[in-house]
């Protein structure tokens, strides 16, 4: 990893998000979710991850997946306590990862950056939010998407999907054979994780997903200047792969916990390029 990239990531994390404990389960009612996916060499994505995590490989292709998930939802329950429904929006940039515990390989996603309008200080993904971003929602029935306006050009994110093109038909140009393979790899994780560099510990949050209906969205648009800048800085070439759409699902984000380094070992990648990237 170059010193420039390391400094950029460290500065971003210190200014925006720090790992934090979530001590209660949160139940969410998801309205809609649009996930735009980019494939890139798994070994290259490794440069963006702490050493205890491995970028998950799609089959034996050598490719990993970086996704941008835009969604809106209601928080309906804190632990066992019902809440007045709180409508929230979120935008998350994340990498599909694995890590090894005594029970075997755990599949998770690692958020590089998460923005949410949730009025709860400590939020899923093990991140503590220091500000509330302005996220604009488009949900006309014909189109669905999220955007963010900012004085900083790198923060002007945008994604939108044409709902008329949502179906289970295979996505042209995607690495995935069909919708089932795409849904399993991108959305069927065991949870979310963050890394506390000071403690050198992984903060893992199990997530309970419903048997939800997932489709490809075949026509979509996006603009992610921060992601493009980050990948250019790291020398990572990302290729737009596909977009997934789902709606009307209940999720439970369980309280998270720290995993000591002794409990973790990193699975090996099928490619030998990791050492060169992290040297």
PDB file of C-alpha atoms in Angstrom:
ATOM      1  CA  UNK A   1       0.000   0.000   0.000  1.00  0.00           C
ATOM      2  CA  UNK A   2       1.383   3.404  -0.874  1.00  0.00           C
ATOM      3  CA  UNK A   3       2.012   5.897   1.900  1.00  0.00           C
ATOM      4  CA  UNK A   4      -0.335   8.339   0.144  1.00  0.00           C
ATOM      5  CA  UNK A   5      -3.222   5.866   0.137  1.00  0.00           C
ATOM      6  CA  UNK A   6      -2.596   4.896   3.762  1.00  0.00           C
ATOM      7  CA  UNK A   7      -2.660   8.562   4.812  1.00  0.00           C
ATOM      8  CA  UNK A   8      -5.847   9.208   2.810  1.00  0.00           C
ATOM      9  CA  UNK A   9      -7.723   6.336   4.440  1.00  0.00           C
ATOM     10  CA  UNK A  10      -6.464   7.184   7.931  1.00  0.00           C
ATOM     11  CA  UNK A  11      -7.533  10.809   7.530  1.00  0.00           C
ATOM     12  CA  UNK A  12     -10.975   9.842   6.259  1.00  0.00           C
ATOM     13  CA  UNK A  13     -11.637   7.398   9.106  1.00  0.00           C
ATOM     14  CA  UNK A  14     -10.464   9.808  11.794  1.00  0.00           C
ATOM     15  CA  UNK A  15     -12.603  12.656  10.451  1.00  0.00           C
ATOM     16  CA  UNK A  16     -15.808  10.756   9.741  1.00  0.00           C
ATOM     17  CA  UNK A  17     -16.203   7.403  11.461  1.00  0.00           C
ATOM     18  CA  UNK A  18     -14.706   5.473  14.353  1.00  0.00           C
ATOM     19  CA  UNK A  19     -15.512   1.917  15.458  1.00  0.00           C
ATOM     20  CA  UNK A  20     -18.153   1.854  18.182  1.00  0.00           C
ATOM     21  CA  UNK A  21     -20.212  -0.675  20.102  1.00  0.00           C
ATOM     22  CA  UNK A  22     -23.888  -1.242  19.360  1.00  0.00           C
ATOM     23  CA  UNK A  23     -25.253  -2.838  22.522  1.00  0.00           C
ATOM     24  CA  UNK A  24     -28.841  -3.506  21.397  1.00  0.00           C
ATOM     25  CA  UNK A  25     -30.393  -5.339  18.478  1.00  0.00           C
ATOM     26  CA  UNK A  26     -32.076  -3.115  15.900  1.00  0.00           C
ATOM     27  CA  UNK A  27     -35.029  -4.282  13.817  1.00  0.00           C
ATOM     28  CA  UNK A  28     -35.406  -2.577  10.456  1.00  0.00           C
ATOM     29  CA  UNK A  29     -38.241  -2.611   7.953  1.00  0.00           C
ATOM     30  CA  UNK A  30     -36.595  -2.042   4.577  1.00  0.00           C
ATOM     31  CA  UNK A  31     -38.657  -0.161   2.015  1.00  0.00           C
ATOM     32  CA  UNK A  32     -36.365  -0.496  -1.017  1.00  0.00           C
ATOM     33  CA  UNK A  33     -32.709  -1.194  -1.619  1.00  0.00           C
ATOM     34  CA  UNK A  34     -30.610  -0.637  -4.766  1.00  0.00           C
ATOM     35  CA  UNK A  35     -27.078  -2.034  -4.789  1.00  0.00           C
ATOM     36  CA  UNK A  36     -24.651  -1.095  -7.584  1.00  0.00           C
ATOM     37  CA  UNK A  37     -21.771  -3.545  -7.896  1.00  0.00           C
ATOM     38  CA  UNK A  38     -18.240  -3.200  -9.238  1.00  0.00           C
ATOM     39  CA  UNK A  39     -15.846  -6.074  -9.761  1.00  0.00           C
ATOM     40  CA  UNK A  40     -12.104  -5.700  -9.301  1.00  0.00           C
ATOM     41  CA  UNK A  41      -9.163  -8.053  -8.695  1.00  0.00           C
ATOM     42  CA  UNK A  42      -9.534  -9.445  -5.185  1.00  0.00           C
ATOM     43  CA  UNK A  43      -5.801  -8.968  -4.607  1.00  0.00           C
ATOM     44  CA  UNK A  44      -6.112  -5.270  -5.450  1.00  0.00           C
ATOM     45  CA  UNK A  45      -9.092  -4.786  -3.088  1.00  0.00           C
ATOM     46  CA  UNK A  46      -6.938  -6.315  -0.359  1.00  0.00           C
ATOM     47  CA  UNK A  47      -5.026  -3.027  -0.163  1.00  0.00           C
ATOM     48  CA  UNK A  48      -8.159  -1.377   1.283  1.00  0.00           C
ATOM     49  CA  UNK A  49      -8.639  -3.956   4.058  1.00  0.00           C
ATOM     50  CA  UNK A  50      -7.086  -4.622   7.474  1.00  0.00           C
ATOM     51  CA  UNK A  51      -4.858  -7.679   7.587  1.00  0.00           C
ATOM     52  CA  UNK A  52      -7.372  -9.938   9.358  1.00  0.00           C
ATOM     53  CA  UNK A  53      -9.835  -9.687   6.453  1.00  0.00           C
ATOM     54  CA  UNK A  54      -9.661 -11.205   2.984  1.00  0.00           C
ATOM     55  CA  UNK A  55     -11.419  -9.842  -0.073  1.00  0.00           C
ATOM     56  CA  UNK A  56     -13.840 -12.609  -1.032  1.00  0.00           C
ATOM     57  CA  UNK A  57     -13.246 -14.139  -4.433  1.00  0.00           C
ATOM     58  CA  UNK A  58     -16.075 -14.830  -6.877  1.00  0.00           C
ATOM     59  CA  UNK A  59     -15.691 -18.545  -7.606  1.00  0.00           C
ATOM     60  CA  UNK A  60     -12.072 -19.017  -8.792  1.00  0.00           C
ATOM     61  CA  UNK A  61     -12.142 -15.942 -11.035  1.00  0.00           C
ATOM     62  CA  UNK A  62      -9.609 -13.881  -9.095  1.00  0.00           C
ATOM     63  CA  UNK A  63     -12.216 -11.112  -8.884  1.00  0.00           C
ATOM     64  CA  UNK A  64     -13.757  -9.545  -5.800  1.00  0.00           C
ATOM     65  CA  UNK A  65     -16.717  -7.198  -5.397  1.00  0.00           C
ATOM     66  CA  UNK A  66     -17.080  -3.615  -4.198  1.00  0.00           C
ATOM     67  CA  UNK A  67     -20.702  -2.493  -3.842  1.00  0.00           C
ATOM     68  CA  UNK A  68     -22.540   0.752  -3.190  1.00  0.00           C
ATOM     69  CA  UNK A  69     -25.821   0.159  -1.389  1.00  0.00           C
ATOM     70  CA  UNK A  70     -28.517   2.850  -1.313  1.00  0.00           C
ATOM     71  CA  UNK A  71     -31.636   2.111   0.708  1.00  0.00           C
ATOM     72  CA  UNK A  72     -34.375   3.539   2.889  1.00  0.00           C
ATOM     73  CA  UNK A  73     -35.988   1.861   5.874  1.00  0.00           C
ATOM     74  CA  UNK A  74     -37.819   2.297   9.162  1.00  0.00           C
ATOM     75  CA  UNK A  75     -36.313   1.487  12.554  1.00  0.00           C
ATOM     76  CA  UNK A  76     -39.143  -0.344  14.311  1.00  0.00           C
ATOM     77  CA  UNK A  77     -37.581  -1.920  17.389  1.00  0.00           C
ATOM     78  CA  UNK A  78     -34.624  -1.349  19.723  1.00  0.00           C
ATOM     79  CA  UNK A  79     -33.933  -4.681  21.389  1.00  0.00           C
ATOM     80  CA  UNK A  80     -37.365  -5.803  22.621  1.00  0.00           C
ATOM     81  CA  UNK A  81     -38.671  -2.225  22.765  1.00  0.00           C
ATOM     82  CA  UNK A  82     -41.067  -1.176  19.954  1.00  0.00           C
ATOM     83  CA  UNK A  83     -40.330   2.279  18.575  1.00  0.00           C
ATOM     84  CA  UNK A  84     -42.388   4.842  16.700  1.00  0.00           C
ATOM     85  CA  UNK A  85     -41.389   4.163  13.110  1.00  0.00           C
ATOM     86  CA  UNK A  86     -38.323   6.258  12.228  1.00  0.00           C
ATOM     87  CA  UNK A  87     -37.753   6.659   8.493  1.00  0.00           C
ATOM     88  CA  UNK A  88     -34.074   6.709   7.516  1.00  0.00           C
ATOM     89  CA  UNK A  89     -31.902   6.687   4.403  1.00  0.00           C
ATOM     90  CA  UNK A  90     -28.404   5.299   3.966  1.00  0.00           C
ATOM     91  CA  UNK A  91     -25.605   5.015   1.455  1.00  0.00           C
ATOM     92  CA  UNK A  92     -22.819   2.506   2.089  1.00  0.00           C
ATOM     93  CA  UNK A  93     -19.617   1.693   0.167  1.00  0.00           C
ATOM     94  CA  UNK A  94     -18.503  -1.823   1.073  1.00  0.00           C
ATOM     95  CA  UNK A  95     -16.316  -4.776   0.109  1.00  0.00           C
ATOM     96  CA  UNK A  96     -17.319  -8.451   0.309  1.00  0.00           C
ATOM     97  CA  UNK A  97     -14.865 -10.109   2.720  1.00  0.00           C
ATOM     98  CA  UNK A  98     -14.216 -13.285   4.683  1.00  0.00           C
ATOM     99  CA  UNK A  99     -12.400 -14.068   7.909  1.00  0.00           C
ATOM    100  CA  UNK A 100     -11.701 -17.317   9.707  1.00  0.00           C
ATOM    101  CA  UNK A 101     -12.807 -18.298  13.196  1.00  0.00           C
ATOM    102  CA  UNK A 102     -12.702 -21.646  14.950  1.00  0.00           C
ATOM    103  CA  UNK A 103     -16.182 -22.404  13.599  1.00  0.00           C
ATOM    104  CA  UNK A 104     -15.004 -21.848  10.024  1.00  0.00           C
ATOM    105  CA  UNK A 105     -15.066 -19.115   7.394  1.00  0.00           C
ATOM    106  CA  UNK A 106     -17.327 -16.136   8.106  1.00  0.00           C
ATOM    107  CA  UNK A 107     -18.688 -14.126   5.162  1.00  0.00           C
ATOM    108  CA  UNK A 108     -19.300 -10.435   5.826  1.00  0.00           C
ATOM    109  CA  UNK A 109     -19.099  -7.002   4.269  1.00  0.00           C
ATOM    110  CA  UNK A 110     -16.620  -4.328   5.275  1.00  0.00           C
ATOM    111  CA  UNK A 111     -17.899  -0.746   4.899  1.00  0.00           C
ATOM    112  CA  UNK A 112     -15.287   1.684   3.640  1.00  0.00           C
ATOM    113  CA  UNK A 113     -17.709   4.548   4.103  1.00  0.00           C
ATOM    114  CA  UNK A 114     -21.269   4.746   5.433  1.00  0.00           C
ATOM    115  CA  UNK A 115     -23.699   7.657   5.527  1.00  0.00           C
ATOM    116  CA  UNK A 116     -27.061   7.434   7.262  1.00  0.00           C
ATOM    117  CA  UNK A 117     -29.750   9.819   8.406  1.00  0.00           C
ATOM    118  CA  UNK A 118     -30.592   7.549  11.354  1.00  0.00           C
ATOM    119  CA  UNK A 119     -30.910   9.604  14.564  1.00  0.00           C
ATOM    120  CA  UNK A 120     -29.007   6.985  16.569  1.00  0.00           C
ATOM    121  CA  UNK A 121     -25.436   7.843  17.491  1.00  0.00           C
ATOM    122  CA  UNK A 122     -23.981   4.355  17.326  1.00  0.00           C
ATOM    123  CA  UNK A 123     -25.114   2.631  14.207  1.00  0.00           C
ATOM    124  CA  UNK A 124     -24.742  -0.740  12.480  1.00  0.00           C
ATOM    125  CA  UNK A 125     -21.401  -1.491  10.811  1.00  0.00           C
ATOM    126  CA  UNK A 126     -19.620  -0.632  14.041  1.00  0.00           C
ATOM    127  CA  UNK A 127     -19.401   3.020  13.085  1.00  0.00           C
ATOM    128  CA  UNK A 128     -20.108   6.104  15.158  1.00  0.00           C
ATOM    129  CA  UNK A 129     -21.553   8.891  13.075  1.00  0.00           C
ATOM    130  CA  UNK A 130     -20.282  12.398  13.766  1.00  0.00           C
ATOM    131  CA  UNK A 131     -22.626  14.211  11.415  1.00  0.00           C
ATOM    132  CA  UNK A 132     -25.926  13.612   9.637  1.00  0.00           C
ATOM    133  CA  UNK A 133     -25.588  13.827   5.839  1.00  0.00           C
ATOM    134  CA  UNK A 134     -28.199  15.282   3.526  1.00  0.00           C
ATOM    135  CA  UNK A 135     -29.447  12.340   1.474  1.00  0.00           C
ATOM    136  CA  UNK A 136     -32.230  12.935  -1.038  1.00  0.00           C
ATOM    137  CA  UNK A 137     -34.545  10.037  -1.862  1.00  0.00           C
ATOM    138  CA  UNK A 138     -36.273   9.458  -5.201  1.00  0.00           C
ATOM    139  CA  UNK A 139     -39.063   6.887  -5.032  1.00  0.00           C
ATOM    140  CA  UNK A 140     -41.570   7.719  -7.762  1.00  0.00           C
ATOM    141  CA  UNK A 141     -42.488   4.136  -8.553  1.00  0.00           C
ATOM    142  CA  UNK A 142     -40.871   4.515 -11.965  1.00  0.00           C
ATOM    143  CA  UNK A 143     -37.402   5.318 -10.593  1.00  0.00           C
ATOM    144  CA  UNK A 144     -35.684   4.691  -7.279  1.00  0.00           C
ATOM    145  CA  UNK A 145     -32.449   6.213  -6.055  1.00  0.00           C
ATOM    146  CA  UNK A 146     -30.478   8.325  -3.602  1.00  0.00           C
ATOM    147  CA  UNK A 147     -28.291  11.380  -4.082  1.00  0.00           C
ATOM    148  CA  UNK A 148     -26.172  13.636  -1.941  1.00  0.00           C
ATOM    149  CA  UNK A 149     -25.457  17.296  -2.591  1.00  0.00           C
ATOM    150  CA  UNK A 150     -22.311  18.828  -1.134  1.00  0.00           C
ATOM    151  CA  UNK A 151     -19.912  21.712  -1.591  1.00  0.00           C
ATOM    152  CA  UNK A 152     -17.192  19.078  -1.822  1.00  0.00           C
ATOM    153  CA  UNK A 153     -17.231  17.577  -5.354  1.00  0.00           C
ATOM    154  CA  UNK A 154     -16.012  14.235  -3.963  1.00  0.00           C
ATOM    155  CA  UNK A 155     -19.146  13.953  -1.824  1.00  0.00           C
ATOM    156  CA  UNK A 156     -21.734  14.371  -4.620  1.00  0.00           C
ATOM    157  CA  UNK A 157     -22.896  10.772  -4.856  1.00  0.00           C
ATOM    158  CA  UNK A 158     -25.815   9.571  -6.939  1.00  0.00           C
ATOM    159  CA  UNK A 159     -27.456   6.284  -7.880  1.00  0.00           C
ATOM    160  CA  UNK A 160     -30.744   5.615  -9.620  1.00  0.00           C
ATOM    161  CA  UNK A 161     -32.477   2.548 -11.030  1.00  0.00           C
ATOM    162  CA  UNK A 162     -35.258   2.258 -13.593  1.00  0.00           C
ATOM    163  CA  UNK A 163     -37.926   0.125 -11.911  1.00  0.00           C
ATOM    164  CA  UNK A 164     -39.406  -0.863 -15.274  1.00  0.00           C
ATOM    165  CA  UNK A 165     -36.258  -2.917 -15.920  1.00  0.00           C
ATOM    166  CA  UNK A 166     -36.275  -4.949 -12.683  1.00  0.00           C
ATOM    167  CA  UNK A 167     -36.377  -8.705 -13.343  1.00  0.00           C
ATOM    168  CA  UNK A 168     -34.672 -11.998 -12.553  1.00  0.00           C
ATOM    169  CA  UNK A 169     -33.268 -12.285 -16.075  1.00  0.00           C
ATOM    170  CA  UNK A 170     -29.479 -12.494 -16.256  1.00  0.00           C
ATOM    171  CA  UNK A 171     -27.579  -9.193 -16.404  1.00  0.00           C
ATOM    172  CA  UNK A 172     -25.586  -8.625 -19.580  1.00  0.00           C
ATOM    173  CA  UNK A 173     -21.865  -8.271 -18.873  1.00  0.00           C
ATOM    174  CA  UNK A 174     -22.115  -9.501 -15.267  1.00  0.00           C
ATOM    175  CA  UNK A 175     -19.658 -12.023 -13.866  1.00  0.00           C
ATOM    176  CA  UNK A 176     -22.547 -13.822 -12.164  1.00  0.00           C
ATOM    177  CA  UNK A 177     -24.240 -16.718 -13.947  1.00  0.00           C
ATOM    178  CA  UNK A 178     -27.719 -15.790 -12.671  1.00  0.00           C
ATOM    179  CA  UNK A 179     -29.624 -13.822 -10.053  1.00  0.00           C
ATOM    180  CA  UNK A 180     -29.276 -16.562  -7.437  1.00  0.00           C
ATOM    181  CA  UNK A 181     -25.481 -16.506  -7.580  1.00  0.00           C
ATOM    182  CA  UNK A 182     -25.413 -12.702  -7.500  1.00  0.00           C
ATOM    183  CA  UNK A 183     -27.826 -12.522  -4.544  1.00  0.00           C
ATOM    184  CA  UNK A 184     -25.868 -15.097  -2.542  1.00  0.00           C
ATOM    185  CA  UNK A 185     -22.527 -13.387  -3.055  1.00  0.00           C
ATOM    186  CA  UNK A 186     -23.556  -9.753  -2.650  1.00  0.00           C
ATOM    187  CA  UNK A 187     -26.420  -9.765  -0.136  1.00  0.00           C
ATOM    188  CA  UNK A 188     -26.373 -13.089   1.742  1.00  0.00           C
ATOM    189  CA  UNK A 189     -23.637 -12.281   4.259  1.00  0.00           C
ATOM    190  CA  UNK A 190     -23.509 -13.306   7.899  1.00  0.00           C
ATOM    191  CA  UNK A 191     -22.952  -9.759   9.042  1.00  0.00           C
ATOM    192  CA  UNK A 192     -20.952  -6.550   8.909  1.00  0.00           C
ATOM    193  CA  UNK A 193     -17.531  -5.767  10.354  1.00  0.00           C
ATOM    194  CA  UNK A 194     -15.347  -2.792  11.227  1.00  0.00           C
ATOM    195  CA  UNK A 195     -11.735  -2.662  12.396  1.00  0.00           C
ATOM    196  CA  UNK A 196     -10.366  -0.738  15.366  1.00  0.00           C
ATOM    197  CA  UNK A 197      -6.750  -0.002  14.436  1.00  0.00           C
ATOM    198  CA  UNK A 198      -5.948   1.247  17.935  1.00  0.00           C
ATOM    199  CA  UNK A 199      -7.151  -1.945  19.625  1.00  0.00           C
ATOM    200  CA  UNK A 200      -6.209  -4.115  16.633  1.00  0.00           C
ATOM    201  CA  UNK A 201      -9.569  -5.804  16.953  1.00  0.00           C
ATOM    202  CA  UNK A 202     -12.349  -6.622  14.549  1.00  0.00           C
ATOM    203  CA  UNK A 203     -15.853  -5.477  15.488  1.00  0.00           C
ATOM    204  CA  UNK A 204     -18.366  -7.948  14.059  1.00  0.00           C
ATOM    205  CA  UNK A 205     -22.130  -7.501  13.832  1.00  0.00           C
ATOM    206  CA  UNK A 206     -24.337 -10.473  12.879  1.00  0.00           C
ATOM    207  CA  UNK A 207     -27.318  -9.644  10.661  1.00  0.00           C
ATOM    208  CA  UNK A 208     -30.467 -11.742  10.303  1.00  0.00           C
ATOM    209  CA  UNK A 209     -31.877 -11.481   6.791  1.00  0.00           C
ATOM    210  CA  UNK A 210     -35.335 -12.592   5.657  1.00  0.00           C
ATOM    211  CA  UNK A 211     -36.008 -14.867   2.662  1.00  0.00           C
ATOM    212  CA  UNK A 212     -36.355 -11.766   0.489  1.00  0.00           C
ATOM    213  CA  UNK A 213     -37.005 -11.375  -3.222  1.00  0.00           C
ATOM    214  CA  UNK A 214     -33.962 -10.071  -5.128  1.00  0.00           C
ATOM    215  CA  UNK A 215     -33.786  -9.098  -8.809  1.00  0.00           C
ATOM    216  CA  UNK A 216     -31.396  -7.438 -11.221  1.00  0.00           C
ATOM    217  CA  UNK A 217     -32.081  -3.828 -12.137  1.00  0.00           C
ATOM    218  CA  UNK A 218     -30.990  -3.751 -15.763  1.00  0.00           C
ATOM    219  CA  UNK A 219     -31.015   0.013 -16.343  1.00  0.00           C
ATOM    220  CA  UNK A 220     -29.269   2.152 -13.723  1.00  0.00           C
ATOM    221  CA  UNK A 221     -27.117   5.269 -13.421  1.00  0.00           C
ATOM    222  CA  UNK A 222     -24.529   6.236 -10.835  1.00  0.00           C
ATOM    223  CA  UNK A 223     -21.915   8.819  -9.880  1.00  0.00           C
ATOM    224  CA  UNK A 224     -19.459   8.035  -7.061  1.00  0.00           C
ATOM    225  CA  UNK A 225     -16.571  10.537  -7.234  1.00  0.00           C
ATOM    226  CA  UNK A 226     -15.143   9.598  -3.810  1.00  0.00           C
ATOM    227  CA  UNK A 227     -15.009   5.940  -4.798  1.00  0.00           C
ATOM    228  CA  UNK A 228     -13.378   6.737  -8.137  1.00  0.00           C
ATOM    229  CA  UNK A 229     -10.788   8.904  -6.369  1.00  0.00           C
ATOM    230  CA  UNK A 230     -10.057   6.227  -3.782  1.00  0.00           C
ATOM    231  CA  UNK A 231      -9.620   3.476  -6.366  1.00  0.00           C
ATOM    232  CA  UNK A 232      -7.439   5.663  -8.580  1.00  0.00           C
ATOM    233  CA  UNK A 233      -5.316   6.471  -5.528  1.00  0.00           C
ATOM    234  CA  UNK A 234      -4.917   2.743  -4.822  1.00  0.00           C
ATOM    235  CA  UNK A 235      -4.340   1.798  -8.457  1.00  0.00           C
ATOM    236  CA  UNK A 236      -7.494  -0.327  -8.491  1.00  0.00           C
ATOM    237  CA  UNK A 237      -9.447  -0.658 -11.730  1.00  0.00           C
ATOM    238  CA  UNK A 238     -13.134  -1.243 -11.026  1.00  0.00           C
ATOM    239  CA  UNK A 239     -15.625  -2.416 -13.656  1.00  0.00           C
ATOM    240  CA  UNK A 240     -19.367  -1.835 -13.365  1.00  0.00           C
ATOM    241  CA  UNK A 241     -20.895  -5.308 -13.081  1.00  0.00           C
ATOM    242  CA  UNK A 242     -24.589  -5.158 -12.186  1.00  0.00           C
ATOM    243  CA  UNK A 243     -27.230  -3.703  -9.899  1.00  0.00           C
ATOM    244  CA  UNK A 244     -29.517  -5.590  -7.533  1.00  0.00           C
ATOM    245  CA  UNK A 245     -32.918  -4.471  -6.279  1.00  0.00           C
ATOM    246  CA  UNK A 246     -35.028  -5.661  -3.348  1.00  0.00           C
ATOM    247  CA  UNK A 247     -37.909  -4.282  -1.302  1.00  0.00           C
ATOM    248  CA  UNK A 248     -40.191  -4.817   1.705  1.00  0.00           C
ATOM    249  CA  UNK A 249     -38.019  -6.916   3.985  1.00  0.00           C
ATOM    250  CA  UNK A 250     -37.399  -7.067   7.737  1.00  0.00           C
ATOM    251  CA  UNK A 251     -33.794  -7.259   8.957  1.00  0.00           C
ATOM    252  CA  UNK A 252     -32.349  -7.584  12.464  1.00  0.00           C
ATOM    253  CA  UNK A 253     -28.939  -5.992  13.038  1.00  0.00           C
ATOM    254  CA  UNK A 254     -27.657  -7.735  16.162  1.00  0.00           C
ATOM    255  CA  UNK A 255     -25.493  -6.078  18.784  1.00  0.00           C
ATOM    256  CA  UNK A 256     -21.858  -6.205  17.760  1.00  0.00           C
ATOM    257  CA  UNK A 257     -18.800  -7.507  19.579  1.00  0.00           C
ATOM    258  CA  UNK A 258     -15.032  -7.266  19.399  1.00  0.00           C
ATOM    259  CA  UNK A 259     -13.107 -10.303  18.226  1.00  0.00           C
ATOM    260  CA  UNK A 260      -9.584 -10.553  19.614  1.00  0.00           C
ATOM    261  CA  UNK A 261      -6.749 -11.041  17.086  1.00  0.00           C
ATOM    262  CA  UNK A 262      -5.980 -14.458  18.564  1.00  0.00           C
ATOM    263  CA  UNK A 263      -9.414 -15.644  17.425  1.00  0.00           C
ATOM    264  CA  UNK A 264      -8.782 -14.619  13.822  1.00  0.00           C
ATOM    265  CA  UNK A 265      -6.658 -16.011  11.042  1.00  0.00           C
ATOM    266  CA  UNK A 266      -6.764 -14.741   7.510  1.00  0.00           C
ATOM    267  CA  UNK A 267      -7.790 -17.160   4.737  1.00  0.00           C
ATOM    268  CA  UNK A 268      -5.400 -17.177   1.816  1.00  0.00           C
ATOM    269  CA  UNK A 269      -6.298 -15.673  -1.525  1.00  0.00           C
ATOM    270  CA  UNK A 270      -5.982 -17.775  -4.660  1.00  0.00           C
ATOM    271  CA  UNK A 271      -3.667 -15.152  -6.129  1.00  0.00           C
ATOM    272  CA  UNK A 272      -0.130 -14.243  -5.103  1.00  0.00           C
ATOM    273  CA  UNK A 273      -0.365 -10.496  -5.686  1.00  0.00           C
ATOM    274  CA  UNK A 274      -1.351  -9.493  -2.140  1.00  0.00           C
ATOM    275  CA  UNK A 275       2.181  -9.261  -0.808  1.00  0.00           C
ATOM    276  CA  UNK A 276       3.249  -6.846  -3.527  1.00  0.00           C
ATOM    277  CA  UNK A 277       0.280  -4.572  -2.841  1.00  0.00           C
ATOM    278  CA  UNK A 278       0.834  -4.444   0.912  1.00  0.00           C
ATOM    279  CA  UNK A 279       4.627  -4.376   0.943  1.00  0.00           C
TER     280      UNK A 279
END
